Short mmCIF file of C-alpha atoms in Angstrom, two decimals:
data_model
loop_
_atom_site.label_atom_id
_atom_site.label_comp_id
_atom_site.label_asym_id
_atom_site.label_seq_id
_atom_site.Cartn_x
_atom_site.Cartn_y
_atom_site.Cartn_z
CA UNK J 1 88.55 67.50 132.20
CA UNK J 2 91.86 68.57 133.71
CA UNK J 3 94.96 67.57 131.69
CA UNK J 4 97.75 65.69 133.45
CA UNK J 5 101.19 67.26 133.49
CA UNK J 6 104.43 65.36 134.06
CA UNK J 7 106.78 65.54 135.74
CA UNK J 8 105.49 67.51 138.74
CA UNK J 9 108.91 69.05 139.29
CA UNK J 10 112.21 69.35 137.45
CA UNK J 11 115.55 70.53 138.83
CA UNK J 12 118.25 71.45 136.32
CA UNK J 13 121.58 73.14 136.04
CA UNK J 14 122.01 76.00 133.61
CA UNK J 15 122.52 74.74 130.08
CA UNK J 16 120.61 71.48 130.55
CA UNK J 17 117.47 70.57 128.60
CA UNK J 18 114.00 69.79 129.95
CA UNK J 19 110.79 68.32 128.60
CA UNK J 20 107.38 68.87 130.18
CA UNK J 21 104.45 66.75 129.06
CA UNK J 22 100.72 67.46 129.02
CA UNK J 23 98.25 64.62 128.43
CA UNK J 24 94.51 64.57 127.92
CA UNK J 25 91.99 61.74 128.17
CA UNK J 26 89.97 63.34 125.39
CA UNK J 27 90.77 64.45 121.85
CA UNK J 28 92.42 67.85 121.81
CA UNK J 29 91.53 70.93 119.82
CA UNK J 30 94.27 73.13 121.22
CA UNK J 31 97.00 73.28 123.85
CA UNK J 32 98.14 76.47 125.57
CA UNK J 33 101.41 76.87 127.49
CA UNK J 34 102.07 79.44 130.22
CA UNK J 35 104.91 80.18 132.62
CA UNK J 36 104.37 81.63 136.09
CA UNK J 37 107.16 82.95 138.28
CA UNK J 38 106.66 82.89 142.03
CA UNK J 39 104.26 85.58 143.17
CA UNK J 40 103.56 86.77 139.65
CA UNK J 41 100.87 86.31 137.02
CA UNK J 42 101.04 83.53 134.43
CA UNK J 43 102.56 84.63 131.13
CA UNK J 44 101.41 83.23 127.80
CA UNK J 45 104.09 81.32 125.89
CA UNK J 46 102.31 79.78 122.92
CA UNK J 47 99.21 78.02 121.65
CA UNK J 48 99.13 74.99 119.38
CA UNK J 49 96.01 74.27 117.39
CA UNK J 50 94.65 71.03 115.96
CA UNK J 51 96.43 70.37 112.72
CA UNK J 52 99.68 71.96 113.83
CA UNK J 53 102.60 69.92 115.11
CA UNK J 54 105.31 72.23 116.32
CA UNK J 55 105.72 75.80 117.41
CA UNK J 56 108.16 78.08 119.13
CA UNK J 57 111.73 79.14 118.63
CA UNK J 58 115.12 77.57 119.15
CA UNK J 59 115.16 77.71 122.95
CA UNK J 60 111.51 77.08 123.87
CA UNK J 61 109.27 75.06 121.60
CA UNK J 62 106.33 72.71 121.84
CA UNK J 63 104.88 69.82 119.92
CA UNK J 64 101.29 68.67 119.57
CA UNK J 65 100.50 65.00 118.95
CA UNK J 66 96.81 64.64 118.17
CA UNK J 67 96.88 60.84 118.03
CA UNK J 68 98.46 60.56 121.47
CA UNK J 69 96.31 63.44 122.81
CA UNK J 70 99.31 65.15 124.27
CA UNK J 71 101.70 68.05 123.97
CA UNK J 72 105.29 68.46 125.08
CA UNK J 73 107.17 71.65 125.94
CA UNK J 74 110.90 71.63 125.19
CA UNK J 75 113.29 73.96 127.00
CA UNK J 76 116.74 73.85 125.46
CA UNK J 77 119.95 75.01 127.11
CA UNK J 78 117.98 76.29 130.10
CA UNK J 79 118.72 79.66 131.64
CA UNK J 80 118.13 80.87 135.21
CA UNK J 81 115.24 82.95 133.88
CA UNK J 82 113.40 79.76 132.85
CA UNK J 83 112.67 78.93 136.50
CA UNK J 84 108.99 78.95 137.37
CA UNK J 85 105.86 76.85 137.13
CA UNK J 86 104.70 75.81 133.68
CA UNK J 87 101.03 75.24 133.02
CA UNK J 88 99.40 73.66 130.03
CA UNK J 89 95.79 74.37 129.20
CA UNK J 90 93.77 72.17 126.88
CA UNK J 91 90.63 72.60 124.82
CA UNK J 92 88.78 69.41 123.98
CA UNK J 93 86.13 71.27 122.02
CA UNK J 94 86.03 74.62 120.27
CA UNK J 95 85.34 76.74 123.34
CA UNK J 96 88.36 79.08 123.26
CA UNK J 97 88.62 78.40 127.00
CA UNK J 98 91.36 76.02 128.15
CA UNK J 99 91.25 73.81 131.22
CA UNK J 100 94.56 74.09 133.03
CA UNK J 101 96.75 71.35 134.43
CA UNK J 102 98.22 71.47 137.94
CA UNK J 103 101.57 72.75 136.73
CA UNK J 104 105.19 71.62 136.58
CA UNK J 105 107.72 73.37 138.77
CA UNK J 106 111.03 74.02 137.01
CA UNK J 107 114.07 75.11 139.00
CA UNK J 108 117.28 76.05 137.20
CA UNK J 109 120.44 76.27 139.31
CA UNK J 110 123.66 78.05 138.31
CA UNK Q 1 101.49 100.21 130.10
CA UNK Q 2 98.85 98.22 128.27
CA UNK Q 3 97.51 95.21 130.09
CA UNK Q 4 95.12 93.95 132.74
CA UNK Q 5 94.82 95.85 136.01
CA UNK Q 6 93.39 94.26 139.13
CA UNK Q 7 92.53 95.87 142.44
CA UNK Q 8 93.11 95.36 145.28
CA UNK Q 9 96.36 93.37 145.39
CA UNK Q 10 95.79 92.08 148.92
CA UNK Q 11 92.66 91.77 151.07
CA UNK Q 12 91.74 90.19 154.38
CA UNK Q 13 88.06 89.59 155.05
CA UNK Q 14 86.13 88.22 157.95
CA UNK Q 15 83.75 85.34 157.30
CA UNK Q 16 80.45 86.70 156.05
CA UNK Q 17 81.81 89.99 154.74
CA UNK Q 18 81.36 90.96 151.11
CA UNK Q 19 83.74 92.51 148.62
CA UNK Q 20 84.21 93.22 144.94
CA UNK Q 21 87.39 92.54 143.00
CA UNK Q 22 87.90 94.94 140.15
CA UNK Q 23 89.49 94.20 136.78
CA UNK Q 24 90.08 96.44 133.78
CA UNK Q 25 91.88 95.87 130.49
CA UNK Q 26 92.95 98.39 127.89
CA UNK Q 27 93.76 96.04 125.01
CA UNK Q 28 90.30 96.17 123.42
CA UNK Q 29 89.80 92.47 124.15
CA UNK Q 30 86.30 91.06 123.89
CA UNK Q 31 86.67 88.18 126.35
CA UNK Q 32 87.42 88.39 130.05
CA UNK Q 33 87.80 85.74 132.74
CA UNK Q 34 88.12 85.22 136.48
CA UNK Q 35 90.26 82.38 137.81
CA UNK Q 36 91.24 81.25 141.26
CA UNK Q 37 94.53 79.58 142.00
CA UNK Q 38 95.05 77.32 144.99
CA UNK Q 39 98.27 75.46 145.85
CA UNK Q 40 98.65 72.32 143.75
CA UNK Q 41 95.32 72.89 141.96
CA UNK Q 42 96.29 74.96 138.97
CA UNK Q 43 93.99 77.67 137.66
CA UNK Q 44 90.25 77.07 137.91
CA UNK Q 45 87.73 79.14 135.99
CA UNK Q 46 85.10 80.89 138.11
CA UNK Q 47 83.18 82.96 135.53
CA UNK Q 48 83.84 84.35 132.11
CA UNK Q 49 82.44 86.92 129.72
CA UNK Q 50 82.84 86.07 126.05
CA UNK Q 51 81.72 89.54 125.03
CA UNK Q 52 80.23 92.69 126.50
CA UNK Q 53 76.79 91.94 127.87
CA UNK Q 54 77.29 88.21 128.41
CA UNK Q 55 78.54 86.20 131.37
CA UNK Q 56 78.73 82.45 131.96
CA UNK Q 57 79.65 80.11 134.78
CA UNK Q 58 82.94 78.31 134.80
CA UNK Q 59 84.10 75.32 136.79
CA UNK Q 60 83.75 76.77 140.31
CA UNK Q 61 81.08 79.55 140.31
CA UNK Q 62 79.40 78.87 143.68
CA UNK Q 63 79.68 81.79 146.09
CA UNK Q 64 80.57 84.33 143.38
CA UNK Q 65 78.83 86.76 141.07
CA UNK Q 66 80.20 88.82 138.21
CA UNK Q 67 79.37 91.95 136.29
CA UNK Q 68 80.67 92.90 132.86
CA UNK Q 69 80.32 96.64 133.32
CA UNK Q 70 81.52 97.55 129.83
CA UNK Q 71 84.04 96.22 127.35
CA UNK Q 72 86.96 97.19 129.59
CA UNK Q 73 85.75 96.14 133.05
CA UNK Q 74 84.79 92.82 134.61
CA UNK Q 75 84.21 92.61 138.36
CA UNK Q 76 83.95 89.63 140.71
CA UNK Q 77 81.82 89.83 143.84
CA UNK Q 78 81.88 87.67 146.94
CA UNK Q 79 78.55 88.21 148.68
CA UNK Q 80 79.33 86.34 151.93
CA UNK Q 81 82.96 85.34 152.14
CA UNK Q 82 83.92 81.89 153.47
CA UNK Q 83 87.34 80.56 154.48
CA UNK Q 84 87.18 78.19 151.47
CA UNK Q 85 87.40 81.28 149.27
CA UNK Q 86 90.89 82.06 150.53
CA UNK Q 87 92.88 82.02 147.31
CA UNK Q 88 94.73 84.05 144.72
CA UNK Q 89 92.36 85.48 142.14
CA UNK Q 90 93.45 86.29 138.61
CA UNK Q 91 91.59 88.25 135.99
CA UNK Q 92 92.50 87.61 132.36
CA UNK Q 93 91.48 88.82 128.93
CA UNK Q 94 91.86 87.59 125.38
CA UNK Q 95 90.84 88.39 121.85
CA UNK Q 96 89.40 86.03 119.32
CA UNK Q 97 90.01 88.41 116.47
CA UNK Q 98 92.03 85.91 114.47
CA UNK Q 99 90.92 82.67 116.22
CA UNK Q 100 94.52 81.51 116.03
CA UNK Q 101 96.52 83.26 118.72
CA UNK Q 102 94.13 83.81 121.60
CA UNK Q 103 96.37 83.40 124.59
CA UNK Q 104 95.37 85.08 127.80
CA UNK Q 105 96.85 88.21 129.32
CA UNK Q 106 96.61 87.93 133.09
CA UNK Q 107 96.41 90.63 135.73
CA UNK Q 108 98.84 90.62 138.65
CA UNK Q 109 96.39 88.89 140.98
CA UNK Q 110 94.56 89.54 144.25
CA UNK Q 111 95.61 87.60 147.33
CA UNK Q 112 92.46 87.14 149.41
CA UNK Q 113 92.41 85.69 152.92
CA UNK Q 114 89.12 84.97 154.67
CA UNK Q 115 89.41 84.50 158.43
#
């Protein structure tokens, strides 16, 4: 079942923070996060597995809340290079194959 | 450069024509996948191959066939193209070697238009 991402779009100025959410109607085993720039292939950012809560580095990190069946991606002090569409992918069983959400468009202005 | 290579990058077909999209990876990954991406729909799985010699249907397999030629290559065939198959097609690969960090590496995509 396709996860639901929110918001659909975010517009920021450089240096501002953003949060992108990914929610599932079923219990999650894992959550994947990818970024896709216009006209390019998606690029893997990170994967969070059941039992883990947080991952990433200072600027881009994600949390995984099993009880709420959701994950959030945090982009701190955004840079122009962060612009793109962010996709989450969720596994609700141990298939190693995520089902992707519809994406969140992030635009960072100077 | 190591990665996933897809050919062709662009293709225009007439309804009813057939074609094969090629994909090759040089990262020694066991698993390979074909996705289609349509505006506002995200990435939808067409077929996948968990390992050499196996293939399985994904979410939207109708109208497609696949062949896992060897560990490196995974092709997608459209036998009789329809306008509904106009899309961007991505091939991806991953490894389950450690079952912890199995993110996908995607190819650059094929933009297919069926007229």
